[in-house]
Coordinates of N, CA, C and O in Angstrom, one line a residue:
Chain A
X1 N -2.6 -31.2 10.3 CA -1.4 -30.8 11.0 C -1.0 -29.4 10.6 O -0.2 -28.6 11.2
X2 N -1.8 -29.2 9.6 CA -1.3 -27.5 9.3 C -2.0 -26.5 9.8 O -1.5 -25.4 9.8
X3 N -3.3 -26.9 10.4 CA -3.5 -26.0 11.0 C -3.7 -25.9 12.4 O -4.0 -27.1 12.8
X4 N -3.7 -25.1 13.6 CA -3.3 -25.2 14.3 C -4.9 -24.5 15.3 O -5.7 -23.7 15.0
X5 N -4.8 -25.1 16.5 CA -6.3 -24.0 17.0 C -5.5 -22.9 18.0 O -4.4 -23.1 18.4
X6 N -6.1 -22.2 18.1 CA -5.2 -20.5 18.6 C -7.1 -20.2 19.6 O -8.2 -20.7 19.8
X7 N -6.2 -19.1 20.0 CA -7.8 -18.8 21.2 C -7.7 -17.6 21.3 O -7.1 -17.3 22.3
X8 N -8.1 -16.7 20.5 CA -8.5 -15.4 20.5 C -9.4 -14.2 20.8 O -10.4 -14.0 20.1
X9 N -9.0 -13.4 22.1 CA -10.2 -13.3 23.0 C -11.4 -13.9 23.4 O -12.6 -13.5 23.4
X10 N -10.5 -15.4 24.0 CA -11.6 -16.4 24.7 C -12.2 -17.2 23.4 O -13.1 -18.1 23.6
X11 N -11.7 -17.0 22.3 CA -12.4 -17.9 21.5 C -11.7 -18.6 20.6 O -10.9 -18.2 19.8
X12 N -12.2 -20.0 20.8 CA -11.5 -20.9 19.7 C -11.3 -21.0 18.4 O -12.4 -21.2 17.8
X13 N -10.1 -20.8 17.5 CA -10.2 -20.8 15.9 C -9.6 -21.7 16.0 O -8.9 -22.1 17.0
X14 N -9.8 -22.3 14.6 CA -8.8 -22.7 13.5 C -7.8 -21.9 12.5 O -8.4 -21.2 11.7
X15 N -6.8 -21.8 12.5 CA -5.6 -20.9 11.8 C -4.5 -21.7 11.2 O -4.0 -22.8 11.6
X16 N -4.3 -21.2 10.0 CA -3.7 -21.4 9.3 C -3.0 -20.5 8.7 O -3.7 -19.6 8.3
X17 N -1.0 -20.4 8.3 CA -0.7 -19.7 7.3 C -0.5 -20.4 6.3 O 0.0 -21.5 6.3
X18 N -1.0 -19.4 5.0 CA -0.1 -20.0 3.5 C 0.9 -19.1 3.2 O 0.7 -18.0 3.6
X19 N 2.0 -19.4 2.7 CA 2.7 -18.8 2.0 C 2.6 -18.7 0.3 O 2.0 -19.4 -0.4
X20 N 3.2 -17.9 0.1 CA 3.2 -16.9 -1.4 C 4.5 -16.6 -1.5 O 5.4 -16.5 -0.6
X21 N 4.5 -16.5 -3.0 CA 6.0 -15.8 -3.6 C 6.5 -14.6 -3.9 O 7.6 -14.1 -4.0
X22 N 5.3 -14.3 -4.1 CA 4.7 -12.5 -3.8 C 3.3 -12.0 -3.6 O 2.4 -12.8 -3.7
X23 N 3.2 -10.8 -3.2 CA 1.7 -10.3 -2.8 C 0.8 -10.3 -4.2 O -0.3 -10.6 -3.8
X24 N 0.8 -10.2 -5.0 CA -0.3 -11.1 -6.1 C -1.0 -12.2 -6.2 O -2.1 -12.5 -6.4
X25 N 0.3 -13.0 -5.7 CA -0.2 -14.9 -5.8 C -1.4 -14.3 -4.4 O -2.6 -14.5 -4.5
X26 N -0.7 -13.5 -2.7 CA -1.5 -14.0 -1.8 C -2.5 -13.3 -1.6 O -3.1 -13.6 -0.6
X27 N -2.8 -12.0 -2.3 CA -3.9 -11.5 -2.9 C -5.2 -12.3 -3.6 O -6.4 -12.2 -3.5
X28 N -4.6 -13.2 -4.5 CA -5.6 -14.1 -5.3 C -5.9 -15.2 -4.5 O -6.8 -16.0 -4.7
X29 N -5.1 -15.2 -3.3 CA -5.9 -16.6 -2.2 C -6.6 -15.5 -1.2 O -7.2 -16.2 -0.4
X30 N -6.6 -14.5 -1.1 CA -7.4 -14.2 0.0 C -8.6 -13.8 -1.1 O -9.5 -13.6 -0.3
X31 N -9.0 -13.7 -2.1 CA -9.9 -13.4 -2.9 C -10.6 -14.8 -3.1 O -11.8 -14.7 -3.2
X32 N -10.1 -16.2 -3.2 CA -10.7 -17.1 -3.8 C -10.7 -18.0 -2.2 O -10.7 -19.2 -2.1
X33 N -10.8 -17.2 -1.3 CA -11.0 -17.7 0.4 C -12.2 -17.1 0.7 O -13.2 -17.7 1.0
X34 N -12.1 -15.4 0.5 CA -13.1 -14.6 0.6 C -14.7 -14.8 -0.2 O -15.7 -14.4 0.3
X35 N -14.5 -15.5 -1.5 CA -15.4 -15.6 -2.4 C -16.1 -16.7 -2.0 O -17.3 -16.8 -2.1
X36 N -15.0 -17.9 -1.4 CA -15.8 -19.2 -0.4 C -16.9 -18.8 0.3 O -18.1 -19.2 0.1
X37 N -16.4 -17.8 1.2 CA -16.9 -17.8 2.2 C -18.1 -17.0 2.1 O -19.1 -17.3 2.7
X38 N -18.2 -15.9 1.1 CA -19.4 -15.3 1.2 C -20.5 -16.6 0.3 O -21.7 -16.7 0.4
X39 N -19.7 -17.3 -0.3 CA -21.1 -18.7 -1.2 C -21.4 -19.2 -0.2 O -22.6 -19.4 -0.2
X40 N -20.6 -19.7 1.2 CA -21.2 -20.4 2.4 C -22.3 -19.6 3.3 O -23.2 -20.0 4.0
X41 N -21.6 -18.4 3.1 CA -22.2 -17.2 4.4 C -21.5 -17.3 5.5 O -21.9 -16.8 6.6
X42 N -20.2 -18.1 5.5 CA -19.4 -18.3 6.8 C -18.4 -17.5 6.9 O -17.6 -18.3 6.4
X43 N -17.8 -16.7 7.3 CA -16.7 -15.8 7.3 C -15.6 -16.3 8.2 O -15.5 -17.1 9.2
X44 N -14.9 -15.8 7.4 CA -13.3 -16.5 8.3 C -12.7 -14.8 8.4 O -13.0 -13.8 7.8
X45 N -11.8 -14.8 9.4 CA -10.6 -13.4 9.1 C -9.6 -13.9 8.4 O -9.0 -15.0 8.4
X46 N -9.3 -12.9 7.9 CA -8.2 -13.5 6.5 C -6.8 -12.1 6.7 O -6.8 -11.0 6.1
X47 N -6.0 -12.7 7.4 CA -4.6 -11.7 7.1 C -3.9 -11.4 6.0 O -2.8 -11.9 5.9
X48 N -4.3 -10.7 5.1 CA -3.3 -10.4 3.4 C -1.5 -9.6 4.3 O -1.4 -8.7 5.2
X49 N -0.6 -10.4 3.7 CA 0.6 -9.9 4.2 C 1.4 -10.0 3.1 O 1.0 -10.7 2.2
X50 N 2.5 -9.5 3.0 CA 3.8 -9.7 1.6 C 3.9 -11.6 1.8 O 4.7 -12.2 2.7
X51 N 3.2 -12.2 1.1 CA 4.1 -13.8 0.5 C 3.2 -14.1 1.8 O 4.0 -14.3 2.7
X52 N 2.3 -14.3 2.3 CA 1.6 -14.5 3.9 C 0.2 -14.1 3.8 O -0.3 -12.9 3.8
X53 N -0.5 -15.4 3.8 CA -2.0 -15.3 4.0 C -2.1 -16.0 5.2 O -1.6 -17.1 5.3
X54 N -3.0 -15.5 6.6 CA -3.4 -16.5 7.5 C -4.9 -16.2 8.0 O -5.3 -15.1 8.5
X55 N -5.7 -17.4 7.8 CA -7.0 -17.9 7.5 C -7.4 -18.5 9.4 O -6.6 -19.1 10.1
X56 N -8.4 -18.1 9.9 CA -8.5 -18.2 11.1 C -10.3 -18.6 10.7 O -11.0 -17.7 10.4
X57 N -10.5 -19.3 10.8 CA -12.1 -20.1 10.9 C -13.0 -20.8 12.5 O -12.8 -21.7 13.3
X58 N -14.2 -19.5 12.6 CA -14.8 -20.4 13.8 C -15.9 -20.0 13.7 O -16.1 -19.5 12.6
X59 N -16.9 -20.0 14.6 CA -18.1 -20.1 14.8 C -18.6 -18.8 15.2 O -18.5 -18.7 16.4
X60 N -19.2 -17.5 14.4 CA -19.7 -16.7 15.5 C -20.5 -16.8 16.6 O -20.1 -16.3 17.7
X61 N -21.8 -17.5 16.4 CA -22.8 -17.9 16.9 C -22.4 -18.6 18.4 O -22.8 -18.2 19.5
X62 N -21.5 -19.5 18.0 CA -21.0 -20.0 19.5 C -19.7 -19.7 20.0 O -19.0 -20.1 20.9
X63 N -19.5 -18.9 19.1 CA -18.4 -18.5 20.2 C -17.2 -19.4 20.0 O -16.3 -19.2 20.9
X64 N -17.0 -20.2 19.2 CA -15.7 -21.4 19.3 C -16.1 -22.0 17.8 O -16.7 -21.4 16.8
X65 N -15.8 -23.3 17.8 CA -15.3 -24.3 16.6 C -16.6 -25.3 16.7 O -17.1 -25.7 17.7
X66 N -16.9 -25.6 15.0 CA -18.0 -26.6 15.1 C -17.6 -27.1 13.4 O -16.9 -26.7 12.4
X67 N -18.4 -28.1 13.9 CA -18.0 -29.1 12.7 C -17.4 -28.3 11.2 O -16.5 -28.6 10.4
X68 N -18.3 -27.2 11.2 CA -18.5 -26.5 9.8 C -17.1 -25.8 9.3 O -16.7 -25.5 8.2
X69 N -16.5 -25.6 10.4 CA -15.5 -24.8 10.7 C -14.0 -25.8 10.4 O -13.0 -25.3 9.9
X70 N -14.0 -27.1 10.6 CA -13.4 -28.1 10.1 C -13.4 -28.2 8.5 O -12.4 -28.0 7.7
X71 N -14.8 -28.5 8.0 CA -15.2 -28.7 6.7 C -14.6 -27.2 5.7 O -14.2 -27.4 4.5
X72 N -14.5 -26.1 6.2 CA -14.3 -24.6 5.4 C -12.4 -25.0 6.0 O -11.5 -24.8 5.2
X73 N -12.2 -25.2 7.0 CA -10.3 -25.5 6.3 C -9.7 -26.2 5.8 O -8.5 -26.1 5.5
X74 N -10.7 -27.5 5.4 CA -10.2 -28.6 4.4 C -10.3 -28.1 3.2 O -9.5 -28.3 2.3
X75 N -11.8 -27.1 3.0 CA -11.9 -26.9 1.7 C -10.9 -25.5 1.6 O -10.9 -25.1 0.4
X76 N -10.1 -24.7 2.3 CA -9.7 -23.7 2.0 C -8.2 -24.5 1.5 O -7.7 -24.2 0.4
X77 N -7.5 -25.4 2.1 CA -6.8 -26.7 1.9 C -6.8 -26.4 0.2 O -6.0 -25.7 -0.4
X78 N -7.6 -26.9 0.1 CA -7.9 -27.3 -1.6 C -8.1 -26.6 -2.2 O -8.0 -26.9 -3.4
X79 N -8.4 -25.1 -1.8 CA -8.1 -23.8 -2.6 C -6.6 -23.6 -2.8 O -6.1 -23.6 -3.9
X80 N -5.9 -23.5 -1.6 CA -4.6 -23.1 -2.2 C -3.7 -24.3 -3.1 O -2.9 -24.1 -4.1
X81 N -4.3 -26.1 -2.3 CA -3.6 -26.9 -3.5 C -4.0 -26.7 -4.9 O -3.2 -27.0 -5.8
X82 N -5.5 -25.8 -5.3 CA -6.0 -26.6 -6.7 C -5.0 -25.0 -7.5 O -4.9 -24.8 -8.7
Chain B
X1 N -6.5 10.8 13.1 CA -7.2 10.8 14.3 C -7.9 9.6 14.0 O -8.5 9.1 14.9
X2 N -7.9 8.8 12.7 CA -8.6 7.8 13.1 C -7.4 6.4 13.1 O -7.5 5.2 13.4
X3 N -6.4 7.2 12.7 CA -5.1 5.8 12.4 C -4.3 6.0 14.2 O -3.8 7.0 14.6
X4 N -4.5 5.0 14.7 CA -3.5 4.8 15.8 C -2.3 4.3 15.5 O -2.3 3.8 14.4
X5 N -1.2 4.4 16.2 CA 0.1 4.1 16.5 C 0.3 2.7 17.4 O 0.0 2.7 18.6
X6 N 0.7 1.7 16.7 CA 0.6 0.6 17.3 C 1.8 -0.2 17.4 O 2.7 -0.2 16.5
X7 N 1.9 -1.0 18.5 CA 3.2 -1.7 18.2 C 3.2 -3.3 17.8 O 2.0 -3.6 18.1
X8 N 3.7 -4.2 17.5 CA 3.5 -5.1 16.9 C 4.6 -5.9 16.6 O 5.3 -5.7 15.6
X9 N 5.0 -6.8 17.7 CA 6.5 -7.1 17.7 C 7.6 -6.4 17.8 O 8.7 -6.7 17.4
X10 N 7.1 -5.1 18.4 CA 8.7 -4.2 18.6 C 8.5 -3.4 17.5 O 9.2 -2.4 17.6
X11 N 7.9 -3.3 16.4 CA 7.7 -2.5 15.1 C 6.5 -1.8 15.2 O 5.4 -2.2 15.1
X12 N 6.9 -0.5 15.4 CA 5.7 0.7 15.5 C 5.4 0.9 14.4 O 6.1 1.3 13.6
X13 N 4.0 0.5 14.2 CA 2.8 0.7 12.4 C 1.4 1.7 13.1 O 0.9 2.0 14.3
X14 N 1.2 2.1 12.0 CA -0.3 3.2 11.8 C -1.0 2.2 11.7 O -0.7 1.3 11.0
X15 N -1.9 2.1 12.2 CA -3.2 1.0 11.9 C -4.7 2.0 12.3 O -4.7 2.8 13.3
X16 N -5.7 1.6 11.5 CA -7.0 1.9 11.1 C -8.5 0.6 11.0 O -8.6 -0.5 10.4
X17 N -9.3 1.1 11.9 CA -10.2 -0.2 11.3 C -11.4 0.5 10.7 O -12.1 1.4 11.3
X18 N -11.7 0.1 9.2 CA -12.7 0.4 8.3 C -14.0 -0.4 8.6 O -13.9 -1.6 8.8
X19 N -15.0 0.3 8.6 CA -16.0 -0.9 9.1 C -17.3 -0.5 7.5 O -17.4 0.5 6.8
X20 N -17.9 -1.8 7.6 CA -18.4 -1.8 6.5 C -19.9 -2.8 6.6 O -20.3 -3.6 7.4
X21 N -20.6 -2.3 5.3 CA -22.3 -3.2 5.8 C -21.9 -4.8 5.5 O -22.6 -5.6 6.1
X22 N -21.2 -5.2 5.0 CA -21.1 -6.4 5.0 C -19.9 -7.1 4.2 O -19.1 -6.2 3.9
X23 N -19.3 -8.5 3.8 CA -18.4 -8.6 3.7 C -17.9 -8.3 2.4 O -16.7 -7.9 2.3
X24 N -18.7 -8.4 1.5 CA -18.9 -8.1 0.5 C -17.9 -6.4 0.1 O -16.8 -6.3 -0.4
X25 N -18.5 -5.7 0.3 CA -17.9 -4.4 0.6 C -16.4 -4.5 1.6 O -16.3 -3.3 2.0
X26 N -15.5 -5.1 2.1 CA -15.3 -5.3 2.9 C -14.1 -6.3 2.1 O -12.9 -6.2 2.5
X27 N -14.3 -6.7 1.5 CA -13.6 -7.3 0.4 C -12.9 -6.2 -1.0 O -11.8 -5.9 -1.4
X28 N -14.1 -6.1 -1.3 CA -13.5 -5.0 -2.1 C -12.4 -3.7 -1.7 O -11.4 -3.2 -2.3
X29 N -13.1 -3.5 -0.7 CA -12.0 -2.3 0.2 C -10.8 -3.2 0.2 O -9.7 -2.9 -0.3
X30 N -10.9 -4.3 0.7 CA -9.3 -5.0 1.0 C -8.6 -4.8 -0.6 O -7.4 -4.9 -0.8
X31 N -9.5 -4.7 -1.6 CA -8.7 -5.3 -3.1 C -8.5 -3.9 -3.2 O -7.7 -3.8 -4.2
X32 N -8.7 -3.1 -2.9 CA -8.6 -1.3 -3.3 C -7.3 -1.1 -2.9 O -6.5 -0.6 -3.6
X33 N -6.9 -1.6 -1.4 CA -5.4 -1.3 -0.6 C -4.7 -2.1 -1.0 O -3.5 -1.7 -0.9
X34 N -4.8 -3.6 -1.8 CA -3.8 -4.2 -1.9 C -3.8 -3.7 -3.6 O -2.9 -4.2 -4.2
X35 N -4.5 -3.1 -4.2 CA -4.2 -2.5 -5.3 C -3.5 -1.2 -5.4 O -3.1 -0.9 -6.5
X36 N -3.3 -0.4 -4.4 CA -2.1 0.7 -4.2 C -1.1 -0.2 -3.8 O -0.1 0.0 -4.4
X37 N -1.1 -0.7 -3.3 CA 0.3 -1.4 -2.4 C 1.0 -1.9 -3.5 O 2.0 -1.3 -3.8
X38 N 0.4 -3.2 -4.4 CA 1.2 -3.3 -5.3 C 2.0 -2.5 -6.3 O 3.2 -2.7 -6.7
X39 N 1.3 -1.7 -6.7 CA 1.7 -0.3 -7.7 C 2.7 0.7 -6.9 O 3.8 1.2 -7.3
X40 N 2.1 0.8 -5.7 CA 3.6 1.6 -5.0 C 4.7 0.8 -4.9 O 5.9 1.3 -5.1
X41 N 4.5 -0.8 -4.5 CA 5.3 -1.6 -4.1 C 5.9 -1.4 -2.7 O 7.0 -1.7 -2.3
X42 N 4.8 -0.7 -2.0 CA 5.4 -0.9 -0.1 C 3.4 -1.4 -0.4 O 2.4 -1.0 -1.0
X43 N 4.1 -2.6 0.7 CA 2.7 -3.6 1.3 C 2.6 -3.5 2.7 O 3.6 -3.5 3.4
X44 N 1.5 -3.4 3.1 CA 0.8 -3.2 4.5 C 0.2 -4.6 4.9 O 0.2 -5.6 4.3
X45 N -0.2 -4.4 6.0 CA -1.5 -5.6 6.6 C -2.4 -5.1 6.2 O -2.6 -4.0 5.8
X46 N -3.0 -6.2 6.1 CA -4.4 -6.2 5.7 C -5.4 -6.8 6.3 O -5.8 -7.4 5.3
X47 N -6.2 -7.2 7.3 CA -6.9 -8.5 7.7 C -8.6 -7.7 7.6 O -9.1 -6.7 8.2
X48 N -9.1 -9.1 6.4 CA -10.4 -8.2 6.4 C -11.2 -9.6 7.1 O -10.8 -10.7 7.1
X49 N -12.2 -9.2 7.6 CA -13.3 -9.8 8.3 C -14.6 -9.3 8.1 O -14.7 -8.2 7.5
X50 N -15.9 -10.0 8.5 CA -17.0 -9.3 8.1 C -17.2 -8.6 8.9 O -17.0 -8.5 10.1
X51 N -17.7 -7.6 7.9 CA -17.7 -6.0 8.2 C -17.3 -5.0 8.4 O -17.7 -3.8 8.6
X52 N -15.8 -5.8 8.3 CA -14.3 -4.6 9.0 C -13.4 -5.2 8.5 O -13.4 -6.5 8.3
X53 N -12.0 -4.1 8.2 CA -11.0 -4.1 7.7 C -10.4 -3.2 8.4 O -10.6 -2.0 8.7
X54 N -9.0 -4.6 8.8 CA -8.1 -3.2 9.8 C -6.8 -3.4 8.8 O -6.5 -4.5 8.3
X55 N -5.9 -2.3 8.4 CA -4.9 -1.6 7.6 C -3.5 -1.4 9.1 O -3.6 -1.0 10.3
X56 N -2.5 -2.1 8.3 CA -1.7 -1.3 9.0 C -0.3 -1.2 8.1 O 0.1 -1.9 7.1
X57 N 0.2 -0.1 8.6 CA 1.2 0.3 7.4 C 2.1 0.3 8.2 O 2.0 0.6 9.4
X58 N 3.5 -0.1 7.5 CA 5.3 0.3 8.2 C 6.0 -0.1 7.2 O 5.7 -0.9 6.3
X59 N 7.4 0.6 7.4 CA 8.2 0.4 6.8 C 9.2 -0.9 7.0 O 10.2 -0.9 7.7
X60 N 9.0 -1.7 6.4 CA 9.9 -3.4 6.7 C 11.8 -2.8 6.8 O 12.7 -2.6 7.6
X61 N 11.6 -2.6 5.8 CA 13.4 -2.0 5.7 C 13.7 -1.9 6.9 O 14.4 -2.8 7.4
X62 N 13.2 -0.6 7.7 CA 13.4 0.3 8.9 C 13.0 -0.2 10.1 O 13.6 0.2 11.2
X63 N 12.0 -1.2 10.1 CA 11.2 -2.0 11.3 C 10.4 -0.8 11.8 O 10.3 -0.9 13.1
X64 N 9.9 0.2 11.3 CA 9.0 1.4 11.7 C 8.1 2.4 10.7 O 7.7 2.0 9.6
X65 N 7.9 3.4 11.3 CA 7.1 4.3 10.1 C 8.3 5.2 9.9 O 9.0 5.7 10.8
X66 N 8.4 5.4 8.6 CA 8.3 6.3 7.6 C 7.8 7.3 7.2 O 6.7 7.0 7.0
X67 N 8.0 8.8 6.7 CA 7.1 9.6 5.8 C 5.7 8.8 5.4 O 4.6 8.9 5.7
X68 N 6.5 7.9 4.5 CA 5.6 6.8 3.0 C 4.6 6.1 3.8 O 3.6 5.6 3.2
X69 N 4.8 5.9 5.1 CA 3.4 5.4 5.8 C 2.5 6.6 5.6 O 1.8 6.7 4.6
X70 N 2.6 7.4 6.4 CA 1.7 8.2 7.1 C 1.1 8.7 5.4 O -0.1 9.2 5.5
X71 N 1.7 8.7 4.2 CA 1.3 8.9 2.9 C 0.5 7.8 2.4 O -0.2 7.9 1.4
X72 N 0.8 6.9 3.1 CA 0.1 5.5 2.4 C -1.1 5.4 3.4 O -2.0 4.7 3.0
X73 N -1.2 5.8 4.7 CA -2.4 6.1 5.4 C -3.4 6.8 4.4 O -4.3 6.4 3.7
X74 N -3.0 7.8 4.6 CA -4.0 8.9 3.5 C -4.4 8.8 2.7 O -5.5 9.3 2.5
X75 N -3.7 8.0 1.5 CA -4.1 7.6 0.3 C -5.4 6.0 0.9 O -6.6 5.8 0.5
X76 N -4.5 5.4 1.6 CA -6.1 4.4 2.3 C -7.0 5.1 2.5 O -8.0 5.0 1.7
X77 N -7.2 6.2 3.6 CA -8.6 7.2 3.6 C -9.0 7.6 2.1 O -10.2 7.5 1.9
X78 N -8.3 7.9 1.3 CA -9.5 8.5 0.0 C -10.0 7.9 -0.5 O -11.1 8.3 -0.9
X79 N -9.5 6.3 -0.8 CA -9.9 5.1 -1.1 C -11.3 4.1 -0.3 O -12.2 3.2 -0.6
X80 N -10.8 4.9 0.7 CA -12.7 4.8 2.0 C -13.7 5.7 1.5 O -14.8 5.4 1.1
X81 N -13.1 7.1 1.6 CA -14.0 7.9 0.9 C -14.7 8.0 -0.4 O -15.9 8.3 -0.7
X82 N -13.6 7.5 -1.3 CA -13.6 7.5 -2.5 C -14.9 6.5 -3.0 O -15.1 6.3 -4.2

């Protein structure tokens, strides 16, 4: 329910924001989102803002959303709970 | 000449896109601007993606640019250069 699909220039994401208490905490999630992503080879765009991280996950290859893309926001999920 | 003037909800920001060989680099650039930001303590956008990092700077206070943008532009370019 948290995250939501958005369509950006014709293409389907997954998006999500986190919030933060300040830009340190949401610095250290875009670093331990970024660090995911390069162990998978899957890239997400990642907005760093004051207290505001938003994580947008899809598919380059096709152009939209595939299973994998599900799997990397559950685990991004569990980045910001752990 | 390479920072445009953009609007964004009614709030005119400088914004820039850095492009880079991979995400890797691309990351690090994002940790370079969010490490002036913090130290000055005025925070920008940030959204890094593979290969590119787009920057945008404004004054929240003011809902616009400032001097301290167009200073916090520049210090972003040396930090490209750099």
């Amino acid at each position: 329910p948290d995250w939501d699909i958005t369509e950006v220039e014709g293409v389907h994401q997954l998006r999500r924001e986190f919030r933060f208490k300040n830009f340190v905490q949401a610095q250290a999630f875009t670093n331990k989102v970024a660090d995911l992503a390069e162990e998978e080879g899957h890239h997400p765009a990642i907005l760093l803002e004051f207290g505001k991280v938003t994580v947008r996950w899809w598919t380059h290859k096709i152009g939209g959303l595939h299973r994998n893309d599900f799997i990397m926001a559950a685990r991004t999920d569990r980045l910001f709970e752990g």
